Short mmCIF file of C-alpha atoms and ligand atoms in Angstrom, two decimals:
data_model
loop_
_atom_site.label_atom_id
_atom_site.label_comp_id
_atom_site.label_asym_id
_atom_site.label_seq_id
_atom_site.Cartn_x
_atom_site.Cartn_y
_atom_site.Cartn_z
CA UNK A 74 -20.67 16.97 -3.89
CA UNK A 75 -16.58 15.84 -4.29
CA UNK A 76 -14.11 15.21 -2.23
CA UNK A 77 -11.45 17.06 -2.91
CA UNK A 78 -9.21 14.18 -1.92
CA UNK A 79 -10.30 12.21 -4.79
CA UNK A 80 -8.88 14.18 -7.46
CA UNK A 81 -5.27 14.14 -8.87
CA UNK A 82 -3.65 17.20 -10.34
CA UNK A 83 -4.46 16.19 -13.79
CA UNK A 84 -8.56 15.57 -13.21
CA UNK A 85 -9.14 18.94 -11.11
CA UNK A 86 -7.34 20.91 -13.70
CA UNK A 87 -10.33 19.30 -15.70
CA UNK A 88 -12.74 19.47 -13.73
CA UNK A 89 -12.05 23.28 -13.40
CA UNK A 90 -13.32 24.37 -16.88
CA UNK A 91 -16.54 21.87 -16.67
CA UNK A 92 -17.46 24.47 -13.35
CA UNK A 93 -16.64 27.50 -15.32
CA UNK A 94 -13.11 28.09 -13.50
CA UNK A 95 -10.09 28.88 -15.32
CA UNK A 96 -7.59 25.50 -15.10
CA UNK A 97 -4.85 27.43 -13.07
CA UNK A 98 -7.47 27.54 -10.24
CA UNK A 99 -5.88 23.42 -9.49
CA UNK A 100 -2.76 24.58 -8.84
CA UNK A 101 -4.17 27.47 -6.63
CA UNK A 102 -6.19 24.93 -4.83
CA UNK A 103 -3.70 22.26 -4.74
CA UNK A 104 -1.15 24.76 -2.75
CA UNK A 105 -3.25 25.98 -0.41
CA UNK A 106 -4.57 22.25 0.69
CA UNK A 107 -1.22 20.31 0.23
CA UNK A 108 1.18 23.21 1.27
CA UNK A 109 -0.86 25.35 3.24
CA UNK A 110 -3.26 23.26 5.27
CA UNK A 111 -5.96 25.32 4.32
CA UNK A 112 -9.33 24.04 3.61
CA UNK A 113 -11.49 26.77 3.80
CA UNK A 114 -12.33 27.77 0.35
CA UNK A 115 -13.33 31.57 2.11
CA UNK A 116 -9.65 31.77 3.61
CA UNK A 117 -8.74 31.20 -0.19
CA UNK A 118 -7.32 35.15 -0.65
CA UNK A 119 -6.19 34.57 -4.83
CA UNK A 120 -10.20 33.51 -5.46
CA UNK A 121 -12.90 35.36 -5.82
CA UNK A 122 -15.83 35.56 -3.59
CA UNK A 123 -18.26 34.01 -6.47
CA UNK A 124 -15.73 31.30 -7.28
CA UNK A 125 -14.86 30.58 -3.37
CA UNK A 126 -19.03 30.03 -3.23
CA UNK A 127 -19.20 28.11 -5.97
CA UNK A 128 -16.14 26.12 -5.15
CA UNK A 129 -17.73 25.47 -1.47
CA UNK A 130 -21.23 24.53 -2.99
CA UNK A 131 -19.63 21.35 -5.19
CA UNK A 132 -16.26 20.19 -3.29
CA UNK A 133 -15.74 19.16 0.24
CA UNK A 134 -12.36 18.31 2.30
CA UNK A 135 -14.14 15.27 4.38
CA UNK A 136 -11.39 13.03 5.93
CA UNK A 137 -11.87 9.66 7.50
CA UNK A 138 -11.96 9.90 11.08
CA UNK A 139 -9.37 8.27 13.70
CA UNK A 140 -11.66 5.75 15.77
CA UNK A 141 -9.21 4.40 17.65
CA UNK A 142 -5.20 4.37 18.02
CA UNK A 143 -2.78 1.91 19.36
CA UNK A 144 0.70 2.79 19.93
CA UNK A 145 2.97 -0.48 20.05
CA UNK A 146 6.64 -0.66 22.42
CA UNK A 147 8.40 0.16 19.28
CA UNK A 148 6.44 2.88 18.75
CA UNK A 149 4.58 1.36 15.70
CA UNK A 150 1.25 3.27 15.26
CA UNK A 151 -1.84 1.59 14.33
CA UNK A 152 -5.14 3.73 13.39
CA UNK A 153 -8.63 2.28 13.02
CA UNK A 154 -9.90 4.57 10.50
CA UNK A 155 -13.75 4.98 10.12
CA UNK A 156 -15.33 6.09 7.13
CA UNK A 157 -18.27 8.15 6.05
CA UNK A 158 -20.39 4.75 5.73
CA UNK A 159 -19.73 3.84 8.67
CA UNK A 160 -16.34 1.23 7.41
CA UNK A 161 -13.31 0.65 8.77
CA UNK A 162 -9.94 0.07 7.74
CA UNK A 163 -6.29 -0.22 9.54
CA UNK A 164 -3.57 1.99 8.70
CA UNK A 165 -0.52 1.71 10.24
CA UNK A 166 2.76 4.34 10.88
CA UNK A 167 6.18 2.33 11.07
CA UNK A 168 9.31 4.74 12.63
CA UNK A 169 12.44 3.28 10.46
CA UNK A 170 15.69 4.67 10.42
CA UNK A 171 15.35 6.25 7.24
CA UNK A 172 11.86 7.67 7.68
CA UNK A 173 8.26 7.19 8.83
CA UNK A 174 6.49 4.92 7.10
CA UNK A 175 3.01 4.47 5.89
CA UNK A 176 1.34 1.18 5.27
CA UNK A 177 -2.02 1.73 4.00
CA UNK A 178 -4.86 -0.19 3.22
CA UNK A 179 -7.12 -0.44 -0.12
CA UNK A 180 -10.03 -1.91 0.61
CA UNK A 181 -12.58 -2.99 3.27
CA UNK A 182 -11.90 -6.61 3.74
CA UNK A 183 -10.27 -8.69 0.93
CA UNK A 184 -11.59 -11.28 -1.38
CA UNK A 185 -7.95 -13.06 -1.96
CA UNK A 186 -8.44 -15.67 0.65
CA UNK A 187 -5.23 -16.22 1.51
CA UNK A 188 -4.88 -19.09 3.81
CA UNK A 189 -2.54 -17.64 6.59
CA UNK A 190 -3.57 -13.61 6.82
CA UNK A 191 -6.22 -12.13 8.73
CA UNK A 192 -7.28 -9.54 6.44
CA UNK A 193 -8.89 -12.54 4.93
CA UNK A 194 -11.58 -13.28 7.51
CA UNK A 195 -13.47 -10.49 5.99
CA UNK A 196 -14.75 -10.57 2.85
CA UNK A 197 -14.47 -7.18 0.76
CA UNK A 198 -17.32 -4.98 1.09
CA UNK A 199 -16.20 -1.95 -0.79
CA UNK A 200 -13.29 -0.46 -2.43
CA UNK A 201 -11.80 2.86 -1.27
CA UNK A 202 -11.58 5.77 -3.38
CA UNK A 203 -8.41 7.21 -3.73
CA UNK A 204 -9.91 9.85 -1.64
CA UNK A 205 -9.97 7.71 1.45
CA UNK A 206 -6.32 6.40 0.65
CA UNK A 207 -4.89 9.91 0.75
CA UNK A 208 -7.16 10.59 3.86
CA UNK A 209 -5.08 7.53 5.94
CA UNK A 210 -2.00 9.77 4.92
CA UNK A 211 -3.09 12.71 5.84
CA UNK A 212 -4.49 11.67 9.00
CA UNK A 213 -1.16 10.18 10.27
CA UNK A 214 0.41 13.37 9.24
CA UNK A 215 -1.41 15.65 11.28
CA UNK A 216 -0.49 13.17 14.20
CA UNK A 217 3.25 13.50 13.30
CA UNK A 218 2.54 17.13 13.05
CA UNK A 219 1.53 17.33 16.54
CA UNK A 220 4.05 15.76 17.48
CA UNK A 221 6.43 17.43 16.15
CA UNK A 222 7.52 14.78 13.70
CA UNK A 223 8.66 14.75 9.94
CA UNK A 224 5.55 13.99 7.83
CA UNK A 225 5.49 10.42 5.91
CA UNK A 226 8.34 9.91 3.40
CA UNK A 227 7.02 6.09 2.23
CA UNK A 228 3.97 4.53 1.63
CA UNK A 229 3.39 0.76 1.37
CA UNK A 230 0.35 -0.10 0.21
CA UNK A 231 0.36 -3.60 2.20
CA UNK A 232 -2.41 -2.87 4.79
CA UNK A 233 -5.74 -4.91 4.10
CA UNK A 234 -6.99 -5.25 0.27
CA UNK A 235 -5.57 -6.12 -3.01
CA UNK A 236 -4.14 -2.99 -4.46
CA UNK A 237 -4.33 -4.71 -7.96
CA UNK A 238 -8.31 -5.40 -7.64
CA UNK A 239 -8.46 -1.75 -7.12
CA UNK A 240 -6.01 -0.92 -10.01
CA UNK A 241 -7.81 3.11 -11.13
CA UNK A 242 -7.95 4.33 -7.42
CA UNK A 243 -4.45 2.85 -5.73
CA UNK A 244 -2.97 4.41 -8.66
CA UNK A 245 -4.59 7.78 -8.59
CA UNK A 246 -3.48 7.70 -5.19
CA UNK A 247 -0.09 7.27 -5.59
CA UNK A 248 -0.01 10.37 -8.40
CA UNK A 249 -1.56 12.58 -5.77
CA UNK A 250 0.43 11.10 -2.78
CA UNK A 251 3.53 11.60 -5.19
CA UNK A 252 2.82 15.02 -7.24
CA UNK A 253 5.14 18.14 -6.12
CA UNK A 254 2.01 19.98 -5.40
CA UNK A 255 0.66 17.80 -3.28
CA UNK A 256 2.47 15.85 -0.67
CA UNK A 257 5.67 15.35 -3.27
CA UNK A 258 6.28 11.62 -2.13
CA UNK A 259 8.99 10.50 -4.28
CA UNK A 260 7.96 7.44 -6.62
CA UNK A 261 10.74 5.36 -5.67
CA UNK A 262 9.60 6.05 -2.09
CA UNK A 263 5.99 4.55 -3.06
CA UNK A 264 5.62 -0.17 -2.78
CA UNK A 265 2.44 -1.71 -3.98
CA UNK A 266 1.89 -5.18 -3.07
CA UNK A 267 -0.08 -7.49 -5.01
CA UNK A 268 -0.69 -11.21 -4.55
CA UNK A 269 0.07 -10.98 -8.32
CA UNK A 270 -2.48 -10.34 -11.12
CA UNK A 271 -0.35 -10.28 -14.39
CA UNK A 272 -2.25 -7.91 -16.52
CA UNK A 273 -2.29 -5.61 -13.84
CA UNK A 274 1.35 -6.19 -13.36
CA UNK A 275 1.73 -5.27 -16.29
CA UNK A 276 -0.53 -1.97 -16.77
CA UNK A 277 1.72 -0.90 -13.46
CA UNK A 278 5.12 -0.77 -15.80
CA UNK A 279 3.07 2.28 -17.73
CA UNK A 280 1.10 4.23 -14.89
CA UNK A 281 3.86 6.79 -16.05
CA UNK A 282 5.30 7.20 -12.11
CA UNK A 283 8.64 4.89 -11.27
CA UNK A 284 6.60 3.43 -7.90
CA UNK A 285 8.21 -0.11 -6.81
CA UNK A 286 6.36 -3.07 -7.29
CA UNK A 287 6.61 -6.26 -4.74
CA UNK A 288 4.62 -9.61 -5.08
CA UNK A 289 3.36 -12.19 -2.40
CA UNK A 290 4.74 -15.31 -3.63
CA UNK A 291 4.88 -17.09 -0.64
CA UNK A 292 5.14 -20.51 -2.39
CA UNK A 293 7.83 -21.84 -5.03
CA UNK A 294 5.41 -24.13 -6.73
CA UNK A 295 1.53 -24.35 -7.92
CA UNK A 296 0.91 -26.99 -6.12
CA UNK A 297 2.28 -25.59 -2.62
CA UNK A 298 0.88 -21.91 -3.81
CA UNK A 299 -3.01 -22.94 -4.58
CA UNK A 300 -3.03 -24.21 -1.45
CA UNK A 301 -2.12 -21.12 0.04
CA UNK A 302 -3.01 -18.21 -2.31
CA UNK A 303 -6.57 -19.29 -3.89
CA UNK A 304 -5.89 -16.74 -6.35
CA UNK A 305 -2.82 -18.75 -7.68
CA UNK A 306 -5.76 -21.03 -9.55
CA UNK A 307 -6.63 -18.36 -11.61
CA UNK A 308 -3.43 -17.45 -12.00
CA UNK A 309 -0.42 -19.43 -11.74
CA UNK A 310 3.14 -18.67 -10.75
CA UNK A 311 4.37 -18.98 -14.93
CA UNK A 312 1.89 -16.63 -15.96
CA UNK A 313 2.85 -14.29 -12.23
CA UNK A 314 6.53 -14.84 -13.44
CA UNK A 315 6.05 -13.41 -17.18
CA UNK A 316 4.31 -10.36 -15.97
CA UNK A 317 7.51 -9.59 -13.57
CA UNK A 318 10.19 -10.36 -16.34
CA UNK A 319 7.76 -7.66 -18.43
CA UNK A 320 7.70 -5.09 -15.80
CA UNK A 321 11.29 -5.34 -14.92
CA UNK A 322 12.35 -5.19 -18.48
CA UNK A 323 9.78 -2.29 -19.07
CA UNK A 324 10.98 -0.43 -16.35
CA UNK A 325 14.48 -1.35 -15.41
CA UNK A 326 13.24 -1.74 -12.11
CA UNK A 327 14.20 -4.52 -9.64
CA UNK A 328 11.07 -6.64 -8.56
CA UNK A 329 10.20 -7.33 -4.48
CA UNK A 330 9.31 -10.86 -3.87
CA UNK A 331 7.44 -11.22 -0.30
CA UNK A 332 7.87 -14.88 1.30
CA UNK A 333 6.19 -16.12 4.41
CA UNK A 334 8.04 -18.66 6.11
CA UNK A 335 5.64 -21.04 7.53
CA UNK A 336 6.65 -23.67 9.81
CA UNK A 337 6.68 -27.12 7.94
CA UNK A 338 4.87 -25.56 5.11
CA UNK A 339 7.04 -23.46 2.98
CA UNK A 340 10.33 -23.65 4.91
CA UNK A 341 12.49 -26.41 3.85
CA UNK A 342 15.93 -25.95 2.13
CA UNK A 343 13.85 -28.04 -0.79
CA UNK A 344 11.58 -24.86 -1.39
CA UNK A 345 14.27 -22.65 -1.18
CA UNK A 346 15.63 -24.48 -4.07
CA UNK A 347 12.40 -24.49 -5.91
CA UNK A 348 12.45 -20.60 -5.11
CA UNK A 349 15.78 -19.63 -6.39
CA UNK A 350 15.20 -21.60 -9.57
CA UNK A 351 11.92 -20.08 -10.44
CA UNK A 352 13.37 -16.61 -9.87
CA UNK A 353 16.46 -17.15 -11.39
CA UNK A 354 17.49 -14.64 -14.39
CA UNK A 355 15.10 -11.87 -12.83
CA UNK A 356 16.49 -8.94 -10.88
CA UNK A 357 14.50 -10.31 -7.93
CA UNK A 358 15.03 -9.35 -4.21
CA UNK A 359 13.69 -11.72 -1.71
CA UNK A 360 12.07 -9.90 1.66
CA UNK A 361 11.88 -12.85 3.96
CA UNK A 362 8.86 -12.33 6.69
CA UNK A 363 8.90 -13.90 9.51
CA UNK A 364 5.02 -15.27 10.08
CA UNK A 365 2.96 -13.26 12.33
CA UNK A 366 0.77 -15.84 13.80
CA UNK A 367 -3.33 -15.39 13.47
CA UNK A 368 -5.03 -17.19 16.24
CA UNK A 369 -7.59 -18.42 13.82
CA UNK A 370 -5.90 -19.60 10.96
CA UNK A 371 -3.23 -22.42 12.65
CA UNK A 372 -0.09 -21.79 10.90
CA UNK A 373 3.25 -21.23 12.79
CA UNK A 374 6.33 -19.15 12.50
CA UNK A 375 9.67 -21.06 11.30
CA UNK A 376 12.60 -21.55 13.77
CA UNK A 377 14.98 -19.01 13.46
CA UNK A 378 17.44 -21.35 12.22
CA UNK A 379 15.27 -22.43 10.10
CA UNK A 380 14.97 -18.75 8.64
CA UNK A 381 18.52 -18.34 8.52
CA UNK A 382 19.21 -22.04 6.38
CA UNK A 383 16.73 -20.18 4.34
CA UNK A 384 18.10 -17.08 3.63
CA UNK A 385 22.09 -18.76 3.55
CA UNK A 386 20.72 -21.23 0.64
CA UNK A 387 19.23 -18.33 -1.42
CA UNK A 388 22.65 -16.19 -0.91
CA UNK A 389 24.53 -19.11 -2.12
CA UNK A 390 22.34 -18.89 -5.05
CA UNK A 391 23.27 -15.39 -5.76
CA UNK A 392 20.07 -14.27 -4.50
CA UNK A 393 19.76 -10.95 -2.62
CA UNK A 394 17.54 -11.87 0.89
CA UNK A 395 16.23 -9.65 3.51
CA UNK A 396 14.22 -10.76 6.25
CA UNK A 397 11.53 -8.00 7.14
CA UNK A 398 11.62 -6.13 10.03
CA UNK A 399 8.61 -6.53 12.46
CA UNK A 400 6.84 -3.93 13.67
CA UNK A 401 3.88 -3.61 16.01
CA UNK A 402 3.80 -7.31 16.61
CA UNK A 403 1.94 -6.44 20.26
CA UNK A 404 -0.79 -4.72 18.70
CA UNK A 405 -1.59 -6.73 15.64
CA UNK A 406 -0.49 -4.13 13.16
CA UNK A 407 2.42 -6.34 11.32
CA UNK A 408 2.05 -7.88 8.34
CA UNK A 409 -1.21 -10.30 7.99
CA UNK A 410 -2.84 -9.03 11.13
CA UNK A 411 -4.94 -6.14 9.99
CA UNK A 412 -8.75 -6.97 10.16
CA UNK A 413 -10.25 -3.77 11.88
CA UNK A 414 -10.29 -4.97 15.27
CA UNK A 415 -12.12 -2.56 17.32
CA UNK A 416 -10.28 -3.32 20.35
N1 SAH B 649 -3.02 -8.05 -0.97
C1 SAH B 649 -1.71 -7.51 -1.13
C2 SAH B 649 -1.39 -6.47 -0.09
C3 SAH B 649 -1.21 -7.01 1.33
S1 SAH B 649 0.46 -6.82 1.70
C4 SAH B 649 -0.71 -8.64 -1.20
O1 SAH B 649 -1.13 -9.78 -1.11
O2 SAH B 649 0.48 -8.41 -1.42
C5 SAH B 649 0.64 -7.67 3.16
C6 SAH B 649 1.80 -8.63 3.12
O3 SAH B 649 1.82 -9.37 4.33
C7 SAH B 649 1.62 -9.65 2.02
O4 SAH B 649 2.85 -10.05 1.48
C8 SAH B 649 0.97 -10.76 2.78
O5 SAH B 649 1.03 -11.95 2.09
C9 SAH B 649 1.75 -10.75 4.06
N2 SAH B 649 1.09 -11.44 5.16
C10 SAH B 649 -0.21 -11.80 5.23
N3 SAH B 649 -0.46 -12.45 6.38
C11 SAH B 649 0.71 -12.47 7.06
C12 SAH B 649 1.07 -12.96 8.35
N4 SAH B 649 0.17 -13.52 9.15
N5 SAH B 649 2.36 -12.81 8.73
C13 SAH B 649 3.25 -12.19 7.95
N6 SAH B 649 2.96 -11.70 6.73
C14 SAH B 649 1.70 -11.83 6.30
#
């Protein structure tokens, strides 16, 4: 048996003719799922009675299931999602101005390590099939349904996993999460985070969709950033800083750099110094985030003036800063705090 959720446009409209179907039935089936909501291949009124059986005996339309929600003050949603094995995963629905957001996660657990994020704590058990990442999407649309609500107009892949050590399925997702039969999320409207793996960096400039790219830095040095990022020994910020200057000249496209400030750590006008100079000559836009703290882990969050010096220094290096906007901060559902909590 399938999931239907696992295929893009391009593989059903393969599939189709190894089943005996004629290829048009994908866009048939991708309309009535995506724009119709249906998925009962019997309530499928363009296909035959044979084909509908057929169809039914070889593809299902499973969907993760909600296990538990949190709604935050600022109305940040956070789902535990359970899958058919029994995993979980966090996905989260932000409310910005501009749209509703969804962050969504990649794997179960994470093998990065990073020192200060709670993902961490759990090692990876299992990837998720692109399936399961258009599932989290789905399922927070039918919520906004219900309520009334525009469905999602963003995704970020930045809940738990590397996107990167999961390269095939995060990017099958974002061609179905993206394709005009399907939920027609524009590219541009689509962030993957990775705590930067350069060959994957650079595969992303040619996955043939214009989806934005953003990297964890975190650190302006080695020395500071394999303390930090354990990944950063296998690969260090020259090689991290090649693969950007390839995608951005592949692509055109203007790089995210993500940067914890940590309190005593990473925070000192010094490192912003190192940072600006290491980024220097790339179209590089700094999102400054504020640290969410993780009980376990011991790091704190940098003074607010200490944020600002931060940001001011990088400005007067010509460097385009933004410091991220937190969301869900009562429920552990910003940024490092996913770990599929049950409660
Ligand atoms: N593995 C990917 C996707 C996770 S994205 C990556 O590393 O990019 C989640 C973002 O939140 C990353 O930039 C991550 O480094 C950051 N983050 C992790 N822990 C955090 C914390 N406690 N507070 C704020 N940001 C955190």
């Amino acid at each position: 048996m399938r999931n239907f959720y696992d295929f893009t446009f391009e593989q059903l409209e393969e599939f189709m003719p190894s089943i005996g179907e004629k290829k048009y039935r994908a866009q048939q089936l991708f309309t009535w799922i995506y724009k119709k909501n249906v998925t009962d291949f019997y309530k499928m009124s363009d296909i035959s009675k044979s084909s509908q059986e057929k169809l039914a005996s070889l593809i299902n339309f499973k969907l993760p299931i909600v296990a538990t929600k949190s709604l935050s003050e600022d109305k940040t949603l956070k789902l535990l999602v359970e899958f058919e094995d029994k995993s979980h995963v966090e996905t989260v629905l932000m409310r910005y101005r501009y749209g509703n957001v969804a962050c969504v996660s990649s794997q179960v657990g994470c093998n990065m390590g990073c020192k200060f994020c709670a993902s961490g704590l759990f090692k990876k058990k299992r990837d998720l099939t692109s399936g399961e990442m258009v599932g989290q999407v789905l399922l927070l649309n039918e919520i906004l349904a219900k309520e009334g609500e525009p469905p999602i107009s963003h995704v970020v892949v930045m809940g738990t996993g590397e996107p990167f050590d999961n390269f095939t399925n995060v990017v099958n997702f974002l061609k179905t999460v993206n394709h005009h039969r399907a939920l027609e999320i524009g590219a541009r409207h689509l962030t993957v985070s990775t705590c930067g793996i350069p060959s994957k960096i650079k595969e992303f400039a040619h996955i043939g969709l214009q989806a934005k790219l953003a990297i964890s830095l975190h650190a302006p040095t080695n020395l500071k950033r394999n303390s930090l990022m354990p990944i950063n020994r296998a690969y260090p910020l020259e090689e991290v800083m090649e693969a950007v200057r390839y995608f951005e000249k592949e692509t055109n496209k203007r790089t995210t750099f993500e940067y914890i400030l940590l309190k005593d750590v990473n925070d000192s006008l010094g490192d912003a110094e190192d940072l600006a100079t290491l980024i220097e000559g790339t179209l590089a836009f700094v999102n400054l985030i504020p640290y969410n703290e993780v009980e376990e882990l011991g790091f704190k969050r940098s003074s607010d003036d200490r944020i600002k010096a931060f940001k001011d220094y990088l400005f007067k290096r010509g460097i385009y800063t933004n410091t991220r906007k937190e969301f869900g901060l009562d429920i552990d559902a910003a940024c490092g705090q996913l770990r599929a909590k049950k409660k």
